[in-house]
mmCIF file of C-alpha atoms and ligand atoms in Angstrom:
data_model
loop_
_atom_site.group_PDB
_atom_site.id
_atom_site.type_symbol
_atom_site.label_atom_id
_atom_site.label_comp_id
_atom_site.label_asym_id
_atom_site.label_seq_id
_atom_site.Cartn_x
_atom_site.Cartn_y
_atom_site.Cartn_z
ATOM 1 C CA MET P 1 75.144 207.954 16.344
ATOM 2 C CA ASP P 2 71.576 208.208 14.992
ATOM 3 C CA VAL P 3 70.306 209.503 18.316
ATOM 4 C CA LEU P 4 73.115 212.065 18.412
ATOM 5 C CA SER P 5 71.747 213.277 15.078
ATOM 6 C CA GLY P 6 68.381 213.838 16.746
ATOM 7 C CA ARG P 7 66.623 210.652 15.659
ATOM 8 C CA THR P 8 64.647 208.398 17.996
ATOM 9 C CA ALA P 9 65.721 204.782 18.477
ATOM 10 C CA THR P 10 63.530 202.070 20.012
ATOM 11 C CA PRO P 11 64.798 200.637 22.260
ATOM 12 C CA PRO P 12 67.127 203.520 23.075
ATOM 13 C CA PRO P 13 70.880 202.840 22.985
ATOM 14 C CA ILE P 14 72.463 202.315 26.389
ATOM 15 C CA TRP P 15 75.885 202.720 27.963
ATOM 16 C CA LEU P 16 76.878 203.669 31.519
ATOM 17 C CA MET P 17 79.314 206.286 32.722
ATOM 18 C CA ARG P 18 82.251 204.489 34.394
ATOM 19 C CA GLN P 19 81.011 201.212 32.939
ATOM 20 C CA ALA P 20 84.558 199.854 33.218
ATOM 21 C CA GLY P 21 85.502 199.895 36.866
ATOM 22 C CA ARG P 22 85.808 198.388 40.278
ATOM 23 C CA TYR P 23 82.285 196.897 40.436
ATOM 24 C CA LEU P 24 83.529 194.316 37.888
ATOM 25 C CA PRO P 25 85.704 191.483 39.258
ATOM 26 C CA GLU P 26 87.459 191.222 35.865
ATOM 27 C CA TYR P 27 88.424 194.925 36.121
ATOM 28 C CA ARG P 28 89.850 194.468 39.618
ATOM 29 C CA LYS P 29 91.940 191.596 38.314
ATOM 30 C CA VAL P 30 93.513 193.667 35.526
ATOM 31 C CA ARG P 31 93.853 196.684 37.820
ATOM 32 C CA ALA P 32 95.932 194.560 40.235
ATOM 33 C CA THR P 33 98.445 193.831 37.464
ATOM 34 C CA ALA P 34 99.098 197.547 36.755
ATOM 35 C CA LYS P 35 101.481 199.547 38.945
ATOM 36 C CA GLY P 36 99.233 202.553 39.347
ATOM 37 C CA PHE P 37 95.950 203.783 37.904
ATOM 38 C CA LEU P 38 97.706 206.044 35.361
ATOM 39 C CA ASP P 39 99.875 203.113 34.243
ATOM 40 C CA LEU P 40 96.641 201.315 33.453
ATOM 41 C CA CYS P 41 95.477 204.320 31.391
ATOM 42 C CA TYR P 42 98.822 204.493 29.535
ATOM 43 C CA THR P 43 99.162 200.775 28.714
ATOM 44 C CA PRO P 44 97.124 200.178 25.521
ATOM 45 C CA ASP P 45 96.876 196.388 26.071
ATOM 46 C CA LEU P 46 95.371 196.819 29.520
ATOM 47 C CA ALA P 47 93.300 199.932 28.817
ATOM 48 C CA ALA P 48 91.749 198.303 25.746
ATOM 49 C CA GLU P 49 91.016 195.130 27.696
ATOM 50 C CA VAL P 50 89.158 196.905 30.531
ATOM 51 C CA THR P 51 87.238 199.024 28.003
ATOM 52 C CA LEU P 52 86.008 195.836 26.312
ATOM 53 C CA GLN P 53 85.051 194.015 29.535
ATOM 54 C CA PRO P 54 81.635 195.669 30.037
ATOM 55 C CA ILE P 55 80.871 195.342 26.302
ATOM 56 C CA ARG P 56 81.456 191.585 26.444
ATOM 57 C CA ARG P 57 79.506 191.172 29.666
ATOM 58 C CA PHE P 58 76.502 193.427 28.986
ATOM 59 C CA GLY P 59 76.515 194.161 25.250
ATOM 60 C CA PHE P 60 76.278 197.934 25.687
ATOM 61 C CA ASP P 61 75.682 200.015 22.546
ATOM 62 C CA ALA P 62 78.703 202.215 23.252
ATOM 63 C CA ALA P 63 82.159 201.645 24.671
ATOM 64 C CA ILE P 64 83.902 204.534 26.392
ATOM 65 C CA LEU P 65 87.670 204.706 26.145
ATOM 66 C CA PHE P 66 89.248 203.740 29.446
ATOM 67 C CA SER P 67 91.318 206.684 30.621
ATOM 68 C CA ASP P 68 90.800 209.647 32.931
ATOM 69 C CA ILE P 69 90.040 213.343 32.550
ATOM 70 C CA LEU P 70 93.208 214.164 34.516
ATOM 71 C CA VAL P 71 95.528 213.005 31.706
ATOM 72 C CA ILE P 72 95.331 216.611 30.423
ATOM 73 C CA PRO P 73 96.905 218.120 33.586
ATOM 74 C CA ASP P 74 99.287 215.152 33.500
ATOM 75 C CA ALA P 75 100.308 216.197 29.968
ATOM 76 C CA MET P 76 100.831 219.694 31.433
ATOM 77 C CA ASP P 77 103.345 218.205 33.907
ATOM 78 C CA ARG P 78 101.224 218.833 36.998
ATOM 79 C CA ASN P 79 102.462 215.633 38.663
ATOM 80 C CA VAL P 80 99.134 213.782 38.702
ATOM 81 C CA ARG P 81 98.986 210.721 40.980
ATOM 82 C CA PHE P 82 96.187 208.518 42.221
ATOM 83 C CA LYS P 83 96.572 207.444 45.836
ATOM 84 C CA GLU P 84 94.618 204.353 46.867
ATOM 85 C CA GLY P 85 91.520 205.449 48.800
ATOM 86 C CA GLU P 86 92.389 209.157 48.429
ATOM 87 C CA GLY P 87 91.506 209.889 44.814
ATOM 88 C CA PRO P 88 93.623 212.114 42.595
ATOM 89 C CA LEU P 89 96.484 214.319 43.812
ATOM 90 C CA LEU P 90 98.212 217.036 41.734
ATOM 91 C CA ASP P 91 100.689 219.815 42.477
ATOM 92 C CA PRO P 92 98.365 222.760 43.204
ATOM 93 C CA ILE P 93 98.838 225.583 40.700
ATOM 94 C CA ASP P 94 98.867 229.323 41.535
ATOM 95 C CA ALA P 95 98.813 232.502 39.415
ATOM 96 C CA ASP P 96 102.587 232.331 38.764
ATOM 97 C CA GLY P 97 102.291 228.696 37.793
ATOM 98 C CA ILE P 98 99.502 229.551 35.350
ATOM 99 C CA ASP P 99 101.760 232.238 33.848
ATOM 100 C CA ARG P 100 104.429 229.617 33.192
ATOM 101 C CA LEU P 101 102.013 226.940 31.976
ATOM 102 C CA ALA P 102 102.596 225.953 28.335
ATOM 103 C CA MET P 103 100.365 224.229 25.801
ATOM 104 C CA PRO P 104 101.226 220.525 25.967
ATOM 105 C CA ASP P 105 101.786 218.452 22.839
ATOM 106 C CA VAL P 106 98.892 216.091 23.503
ATOM 107 C CA ARG P 107 99.526 213.878 20.488
ATOM 108 C CA SER P 108 102.955 212.927 21.781
ATOM 109 C CA HIS P 109 102.250 212.969 25.518
ATOM 110 C CA LEU P 110 98.992 211.023 25.183
ATOM 111 C CA ALA P 111 100.139 208.768 22.329
ATOM 112 C CA PRO P 112 99.414 205.563 24.324
ATOM 113 C CA VAL P 113 95.810 206.678 24.895
ATOM 114 C CA LEU P 114 95.407 207.347 21.170
ATOM 115 C CA GLN P 115 96.834 203.903 20.443
ATOM 116 C CA THR P 116 94.192 202.446 22.753
ATOM 117 C CA VAL P 117 91.499 204.241 20.751
ATOM 118 C CA THR P 118 92.784 202.843 17.458
ATOM 119 C CA ARG P 119 93.004 199.335 18.860
ATOM 120 C CA LEU P 120 89.477 199.594 20.281
ATOM 121 C CA ARG P 121 87.931 200.726 17.019
ATOM 122 C CA ARG P 122 89.582 197.711 15.390
ATOM 123 C CA ASP P 123 88.476 195.215 18.072
ATOM 124 C CA LEU P 124 84.956 196.430 18.831
ATOM 125 C CA PRO P 125 81.915 195.146 16.952
ATOM 126 C CA VAL P 126 81.048 197.590 14.125
ATOM 127 C CA GLU P 127 77.664 198.316 15.687
ATOM 128 C CA THR P 128 79.247 199.459 18.976
ATOM 129 C CA THR P 129 79.893 203.207 19.111
ATOM 130 C CA LEU P 130 83.307 204.170 20.477
ATOM 131 C CA LEU P 131 83.249 207.255 22.689
ATOM 132 C CA GLY P 132 86.286 209.355 23.452
ATOM 133 C CA PHE P 133 86.163 212.011 26.161
ATOM 134 C CA CYS P 134 87.813 214.818 28.051
ATOM 135 C CA GLY P 135 87.043 216.864 31.137
ATOM 136 C CA ALA P 136 85.535 220.326 30.809
ATOM 137 C CA PRO P 137 87.921 223.207 31.569
ATOM 138 C CA TRP P 138 86.094 224.171 34.788
ATOM 139 C CA THR P 139 86.224 220.654 36.254
ATOM 140 C CA ILE P 140 89.881 220.184 35.233
ATOM 141 C CA ALA P 141 90.743 223.609 36.691
ATOM 142 C CA THR P 142 89.165 222.730 40.052
ATOM 143 C CA TYR P 143 91.560 219.778 40.445
ATOM 144 C CA MET P 144 94.560 221.778 39.181
ATOM 145 C CA ILE P 145 93.975 224.579 41.674
ATOM 146 C CA ALA P 146 93.080 222.570 44.775
ATOM 147 C CA GLY P 147 95.491 219.749 43.920
ATOM 148 C CA ARG P 148 92.779 217.269 44.901
ATOM 149 C CA GLY P 149 89.045 216.787 44.981
ATOM 150 C CA THR P 150 87.155 218.973 47.459
ATOM 151 C CA PRO P 151 83.471 218.850 48.475
ATOM 152 C CA ASP P 152 82.437 222.186 46.889
ATOM 153 C CA GLN P 153 85.485 223.360 44.956
ATOM 154 C CA ALA P 154 85.900 226.386 47.233
ATOM 155 C CA PRO P 155 89.616 226.746 46.328
ATOM 156 C CA ALA P 156 88.862 227.158 42.585
ATOM 157 C CA ARG P 157 85.855 229.419 43.207
ATOM 158 C CA LEU P 158 87.933 231.669 45.459
ATOM 159 C CA PHE P 159 90.852 231.664 43.041
ATOM 160 C CA ALA P 160 88.571 232.651 40.146
ATOM 161 C CA ALA P 161 87.066 235.512 42.163
ATOM 162 C CA ARG P 162 90.497 236.825 43.202
ATOM 163 C CA ASN P 163 92.516 236.185 40.010
ATOM 164 C CA ALA P 164 90.051 236.553 37.149
ATOM 165 C CA LYS P 165 92.766 237.087 34.501
ATOM 166 C CA ALA P 166 94.920 234.131 35.495
ATOM 167 C CA PHE P 167 91.846 231.946 35.817
ATOM 168 C CA GLU P 168 90.646 232.834 32.305
ATOM 169 C CA ARG P 169 94.083 231.986 30.960
ATOM 170 C CA LEU P 170 93.962 228.617 32.711
ATOM 171 C CA LEU P 171 90.519 227.831 31.240
ATOM 172 C CA ASP P 172 91.697 228.881 27.768
ATOM 173 C CA LEU P 173 94.792 226.667 27.919
ATOM 174 C CA ILE P 174 92.790 223.676 29.108
ATOM 175 C CA ALA P 175 90.171 224.275 26.401
ATOM 176 C CA GLU P 176 92.812 224.464 23.683
ATOM 177 C CA ALA P 177 94.616 221.322 24.881
ATOM 178 C CA SER P 178 91.301 219.474 25.271
ATOM 179 C CA ALA P 179 90.120 220.389 21.776
ATOM 180 C CA ALA P 180 93.403 219.122 20.286
ATOM 181 C CA TYR P 181 93.027 215.961 22.366
ATOM 182 C CA LEU P 182 89.439 215.345 21.198
ATOM 183 C CA VAL P 183 90.391 215.889 17.554
ATOM 184 C CA ALA P 184 93.245 213.399 18.029
ATOM 185 C CA GLN P 185 90.810 210.869 19.538
ATOM 186 C CA LEU P 186 88.420 211.320 16.593
ATOM 187 C CA ASP P 187 91.340 210.849 14.188
ATOM 188 C CA ALA P 188 92.423 207.718 16.075
ATOM 189 C CA GLY P 189 88.985 206.132 15.681
ATOM 190 C CA ALA P 190 86.527 207.555 18.229
ATOM 191 C CA ASP P 191 83.024 207.902 16.715
ATOM 192 C CA ALA P 192 81.870 210.640 19.091
ATOM 193 C CA VAL P 193 83.141 212.348 22.237
ATOM 194 C CA GLN P 194 81.801 213.400 25.624
ATOM 195 C CA ILE P 195 82.889 216.400 27.683
ATOM 196 C CA PHE P 196 82.548 215.791 31.451
ATOM 197 C CA ASP P 197 81.816 218.848 33.602
ATOM 198 C CA SER P 198 81.381 216.956 36.846
ATOM 199 C CA TRP P 199 81.628 220.081 39.030
ATOM 200 C CA ALA P 200 79.320 222.420 37.067
ATOM 201 C CA GLY P 201 76.839 222.190 39.948
ATOM 202 C CA VAL P 202 78.835 224.366 42.341
ATOM 203 C CA LEU P 203 78.637 227.446 40.076
ATOM 204 C CA GLY P 204 76.108 230.283 40.328
ATOM 205 C CA ASP P 205 74.417 231.318 37.093
ATOM 206 C CA VAL P 206 76.867 234.067 36.078
ATOM 207 C CA ASP P 207 79.868 231.845 36.774
ATOM 208 C CA PHE P 208 78.176 228.928 35.035
ATOM 209 C CA ASP P 209 77.987 230.935 31.818
ATOM 210 C CA ALA P 210 81.566 232.161 32.085
ATOM 211 C CA TYR P 211 83.356 229.095 33.464
ATOM 212 C CA ALA P 212 81.224 226.123 32.397
ATOM 213 C CA ALA P 213 79.236 226.949 29.240
ATOM 214 C CA ARG P 214 81.646 229.296 27.432
ATOM 215 C CA PRO P 215 84.802 227.157 27.720
ATOM 216 C CA VAL P 216 82.854 224.079 26.582
ATOM 217 C CA LYS P 217 81.592 226.076 23.595
ATOM 218 C CA ARG P 218 85.202 226.971 22.798
ATOM 219 C CA ILE P 219 86.095 223.274 22.738
ATOM 220 C CA VAL P 220 83.071 222.424 20.572
ATOM 221 C CA ASP P 221 83.912 225.248 18.137
ATOM 222 C CA MET P 222 87.597 224.315 17.925
ATOM 223 C CA VAL P 223 86.796 220.615 17.379
ATOM 224 C CA ARG P 224 84.172 221.356 14.703
ATOM 225 C CA ALA P 225 86.503 223.825 12.965
ATOM 226 C CA GLU P 226 88.852 220.881 12.363
ATOM 227 C CA ARG P 227 86.327 218.054 12.155
ATOM 228 C CA PRO P 228 83.033 219.469 10.862
ATOM 229 C CA GLY P 229 80.066 217.400 11.988
ATOM 230 C CA ALA P 230 81.891 215.852 14.968
ATOM 231 C CA LYS P 231 79.285 214.539 17.418
ATOM 232 C CA ILE P 232 79.657 215.831 20.958
ATOM 233 C CA ILE P 233 77.860 215.053 24.232
ATOM 234 C CA ALA P 234 78.166 217.620 27.034
ATOM 235 C CA PHE P 235 77.489 216.514 30.603
ATOM 236 C CA ALA P 236 77.252 219.288 33.192
ATOM 237 C CA LYS P 237 76.515 217.494 36.450
ATOM 238 C CA GLY P 238 74.342 219.364 38.933
ATOM 239 C CA ALA P 239 73.698 222.239 36.518
ATOM 240 C CA GLY P 240 69.961 222.257 37.292
ATOM 241 C CA TYR P 241 68.051 225.051 35.601
ATOM 242 C CA ASN P 242 71.259 226.232 33.902
ATOM 243 C CA LEU P 243 70.715 223.297 31.529
ATOM 244 C CA LYS P 244 67.883 225.236 29.912
ATOM 245 C CA THR P 245 70.335 227.195 27.760
ATOM 246 C CA TYR P 246 73.286 224.784 27.874
ATOM 247 C CA ARG P 247 72.754 222.988 24.549
ATOM 248 C CA GLN P 248 72.398 226.233 22.644
ATOM 249 C CA ALA P 249 75.214 227.910 24.573
ATOM 250 C CA THR P 250 77.686 225.071 23.875
ATOM 251 C CA GLY P 251 76.539 223.684 20.527
ATOM 252 C CA ALA P 252 76.580 220.138 21.911
ATOM 253 C CA ASP P 253 74.543 217.503 20.030
ATOM 254 C CA ALA P 254 73.362 215.823 23.212
ATOM 255 C CA ILE P 255 73.252 216.954 26.794
ATOM 256 C CA GLY P 256 73.804 214.644 29.726
ATOM 257 C CA LEU P 257 71.345 214.803 32.611
ATOM 258 C CA ASP P 258 72.199 213.855 36.176
ATOM 259 C CA TRP P 259 69.624 211.985 38.266
ATOM 260 C CA THR P 260 68.336 215.106 40.017
ATOM 261 C CA VAL P 261 66.979 216.576 36.748
ATOM 262 C CA PRO P 262 63.161 216.294 36.944
ATOM 263 C CA LEU P 263 61.720 214.311 34.025
ATOM 264 C CA ASP P 264 59.286 217.153 33.238
ATOM 265 C CA PHE P 265 62.295 219.390 32.645
ATOM 266 C CA ALA P 266 64.086 216.608 30.727
ATOM 267 C CA VAL P 267 61.100 216.388 28.338
ATOM 268 C CA GLU P 268 61.455 220.137 27.677
ATOM 269 C CA LEU P 269 65.184 219.781 27.034
ATOM 270 C CA GLN P 270 64.578 216.859 24.664
ATOM 271 C CA LYS P 271 62.478 219.073 22.370
ATOM 272 C CA ASP P 272 65.761 220.662 21.215
ATOM 273 C CA GLY P 273 67.674 217.406 20.674
ATOM 274 C CA ALA P 274 69.079 214.284 22.259
ATOM 275 C CA VAL P 275 69.334 213.853 26.000
ATOM 276 C CA GLN P 276 71.411 211.284 27.878
ATOM 277 C CA GLY P 277 70.685 209.901 31.315
ATOM 278 C CA ASN P 278 69.502 209.896 33.982
ATOM 279 C CA LEU P 279 68.961 206.925 36.281
ATOM 280 C CA ASP P 280 70.234 207.331 39.849
ATOM 281 C CA PRO P 281 73.503 205.304 39.947
ATOM 282 C CA LEU P 282 72.525 203.892 43.344
ATOM 283 C CA LYS P 283 69.737 201.911 41.663
ATOM 284 C CA MET P 284 72.608 199.698 40.460
ATOM 285 C CA VAL P 285 73.297 198.957 44.132
ATOM 286 C CA SER P 286 69.722 198.609 45.393
ATOM 287 C CA GLY P 287 68.137 196.866 42.388
ATOM 288 C CA GLY P 288 64.776 195.123 42.629
ATOM 289 C CA ASP P 289 61.329 196.400 41.622
ATOM 290 C CA ASP P 290 62.385 199.906 42.539
ATOM 291 C CA LEU P 291 64.992 199.749 39.758
ATOM 292 C CA ASP P 292 62.394 198.536 37.242
ATOM 293 C CA ARG P 293 59.989 201.344 38.140
ATOM 294 C CA ALA P 294 62.688 203.988 37.824
ATOM 295 C CA VAL P 295 63.737 202.630 34.406
ATOM 296 C CA ASP P 296 60.119 202.541 33.216
ATOM 297 C CA ARG P 297 59.545 206.148 34.286
ATOM 298 C CA ILE P 298 62.488 207.306 32.164
ATOM 299 C CA LEU P 299 61.403 205.210 29.166
ATOM 300 C CA ASP P 300 57.780 206.398 29.497
ATOM 301 C CA ARG P 301 58.736 210.065 29.588
ATOM 302 C CA LEU P 302 61.789 210.167 27.301
ATOM 303 C CA GLY P 303 61.611 206.973 25.221
ATOM 304 C CA ASN P 304 59.564 208.556 22.419
ATOM 305 C CA GLY P 305 62.273 211.097 21.625
ATOM 306 C CA PRO P 306 66.035 211.066 21.081
ATOM 307 C CA LEU P 307 67.331 209.338 24.228
ATOM 308 C CA ILE P 308 70.639 207.713 25.116
ATOM 309 C CA PHE P 309 69.928 205.704 28.230
ATOM 310 C CA ASN P 310 72.580 206.165 30.909
ATOM 311 C CA LEU P 311 72.996 206.725 34.615
ATOM 312 C CA GLY P 312 72.912 210.250 36.001
ATOM 313 C CA HIS P 313 76.588 209.886 37.000
ATOM 314 C CA GLY P 314 79.221 207.160 37.124
ATOM 315 C CA ILE P 315 78.405 203.689 38.385
ATOM 316 C CA THR P 316 79.811 203.128 41.880
ATOM 317 C CA PRO P 317 82.178 200.360 43.065
ATOM 318 C CA GLU P 318 79.337 198.953 45.220
ATOM 319 C CA ALA P 319 77.090 198.309 42.192
ATOM 320 C CA ASP P 320 75.952 194.718 41.618
ATOM 321 C CA PRO P 321 76.652 193.531 38.050
ATOM 322 C CA ALA P 322 73.394 191.538 38.242
ATOM 323 C CA ASN P 323 71.483 194.832 38.497
ATOM 324 C CA VAL P 324 73.241 196.139 35.384
ATOM 325 C CA GLU P 325 72.167 192.994 33.555
ATOM 326 C CA ARG P 326 68.608 193.517 34.763
ATOM 327 C CA LEU P 327 68.690 197.144 33.581
ATOM 328 C CA VAL P 328 69.857 196.265 30.074
ATOM 329 C CA ALA P 329 67.303 193.431 29.756
ATOM 330 C CA ARG P 330 64.468 195.675 30.915
ATOM 331 C CA ILE P 331 65.294 198.449 28.447
ATOM 332 C CA ARG P 332 65.634 196.062 25.521
ATOM 333 C CA SER P 333 62.421 194.140 26.286
ATOM 334 C CA ARG P 334 60.313 197.219 26.956
ATOM 335 C CA GLY P 335 61.744 199.116 24.031
ATOM 336 C CA ALA P 336 60.953 196.324 21.605
ATOM 337 C CA ALA P 337 57.333 196.131 22.788
ATOM 338 C CA ALA P 338 56.751 199.893 22.451
HETATM 339 O O1 CP3 X 401 83.480 205.812 32.086
HETATM 340 C C1 CP3 X 401 84.387 204.977 31.930
HETATM 341 O O2 CP3 X 401 84.256 203.748 32.174
HETATM 342 C C2 CP3 X 401 85.696 205.431 31.331
HETATM 343 C C3 CP3 X 401 86.725 205.723 32.258
HETATM 344 C C4 CP3 X 401 86.694 206.967 33.135
HETATM 345 C C5 CP3 X 401 87.365 207.021 34.384
HETATM 346 N N1 CP3 X 401 87.292 208.288 34.863
HETATM 347 C C6 CP3 X 401 88.039 205.876 35.009
HETATM 348 C C7 CP3 X 401 88.396 205.945 36.446
HETATM 349 C C8 CP3 X 401 86.153 208.233 32.912
HETATM 350 C C9 CP3 X 401 85.284 208.709 31.754
HETATM 351 C C10 CP3 X 401 86.547 209.060 34.002
HETATM 352 C C11 CP3 X 401 86.205 210.487 34.111
HETATM 353 C C12 CP3 X 401 86.529 211.229 35.324
HETATM 354 N N2 CP3 X 401 87.662 211.130 36.105
HETATM 355 C C13 CP3 X 401 85.737 212.263 35.857
HETATM 356 C C14 CP3 X 401 84.457 212.773 35.249
HETATM 357 C C15 CP3 X 401 83.311 211.880 35.505
HETATM 358 C C16 CP3 X 401 82.911 211.809 36.951
HETATM 359 O O3 CP3 X 401 82.972 210.707 37.498
HETATM 360 O O4 CP3 X 401 82.495 212.840 37.499
HETATM 361 C C17 CP3 X 401 86.372 212.752 37.013
HETATM 362 C C18 CP3 X 401 85.878 213.849 37.925
HETATM 363 C C19 CP3 X 401 87.596 212.041 37.149
HETATM 364 C C20 CP3 X 401 88.658 212.224 38.171
HETATM 365 C C21 CP3 X 401 88.841 211.016 38.989
HETATM 366 N N3 CP3 X 401 89.371 209.834 38.534
HETATM 367 C C22 CP3 X 401 88.533 210.862 40.347
HETATM 368 C C23 CP3 X 401 87.913 211.928 41.232
HETATM 369 C C24 CP3 X 401 88.896 209.565 40.705
HETATM 370 C C25 CP3 X 401 88.861 208.965 42.079
HETATM 371 C C26 CP3 X 401 87.503 208.600 42.486
HETATM 372 C C27 CP3 X 401 87.285 207.134 42.317
HETATM 373 O O5 CP3 X 401 86.203 206.764 41.802
HETATM 374 O O6 CP3 X 401 88.166 206.376 42.737
HETATM 375 C C28 CP3 X 401 89.378 208.916 39.536
HETATM 376 C C29 CP3 X 401 89.862 207.515 39.439
HETATM 377 C C30 CP3 X 401 89.219 206.647 38.418
HETATM 378 N N4 CP3 X 401 88.949 207.013 37.136
HETATM 379 C C31 CP3 X 401 88.834 205.288 38.587
HETATM 380 C C32 CP3 X 401 88.329 204.838 37.363
HETATM 381 C C33 CP3 X 401 87.835 203.454 37.019
HETATM 382 C C34 CP3 X 401 88.998 204.480 39.862
HETATM 383 C C35 CP3 X 401 90.441 204.235 40.191
HETATM 384 C C36 CP3 X 401 90.870 202.796 40.189
HETATM 385 O O7 CP3 X 401 90.285 201.912 39.549
HETATM 386 O O8 CP3 X 401 91.881 202.559 40.868
#
């Protein structure tokens, strides 16, 4: 929370995107007891348990609520399912469907997720920050339009170009629902929240401003109107040079950096406030000296300013928990010596 306020911490706090997940045997065990992935998200006992697993094992400085960004389209009745090996599936929406789309009551539809948040804040150590989250409107819209993940989000980009009005309405509805959802998470006990724009990298600069930055700013503004001072991290994966104006354009306290962001550029971005990232997630698979060198480079360049250490995207199922342990130990030993 200090780093989100722009202060420098040594060693820097660390958590990992997707820190609860299939690379952990204890997660796979709990996952096997749930009917489907969404059942896991909507069962507070199980969702709280898998959230706590990586905290117990690695002692991360932050826990992130176990849920998914697609609970917002699920609350909008878009028939969200997760097929084993296929990723998410939704009923694809068209312009008529967007016309008929109504604002969901997130507090009632997502009540089990909010219960998980409350339970987590009670069960976590006081020094562990609890992060809530939502998807950014652009990323959520890409799944709602295509009905699934696609390599470059061509369906959503084409839809936006052909149906500008309907697309704006869709982004507005998602932003409004997401802001209400984040406020509810803060009320339930989340200390700060992150907005995931995982598909920001497929947008050209004009579209980035209109579809990525502006809708995220709307969420930030709506959340802060209700909860002044709420701390918000915005992660626009693949945004590249568009990150230069992203913090100012959105009002986020910290900006997430994926692993392709050059550290020279990251140093520039850190002059305006906290940055979060940006180790290549595959280092958690490969490990070894190469991992240590990559960690040291980030600490050398960004460790003297407000930094939240993280990966540049979610940890993968192939990651070796021993490498995560090595990462945490390296950061804490180096940080203490600095
Ligand atoms: O970070 C955490 O540990 C908290 C939990 C979390 C999940 N998804 C759990 C999950 C968070 C923060 C997310 C966010 C999310 N979900 C994003 C944004 C971040 C990113 O990774 O880019 C996106 C795009 C989604 C949508 C989504 N959910 C996809 C595309 C998939 C399938 C891909 C995959 O990895 O299987 C999911 C499923 C999902 N969400 C899993 C987990 C642990 C794996 C499913 C399982 O365990 O059966």
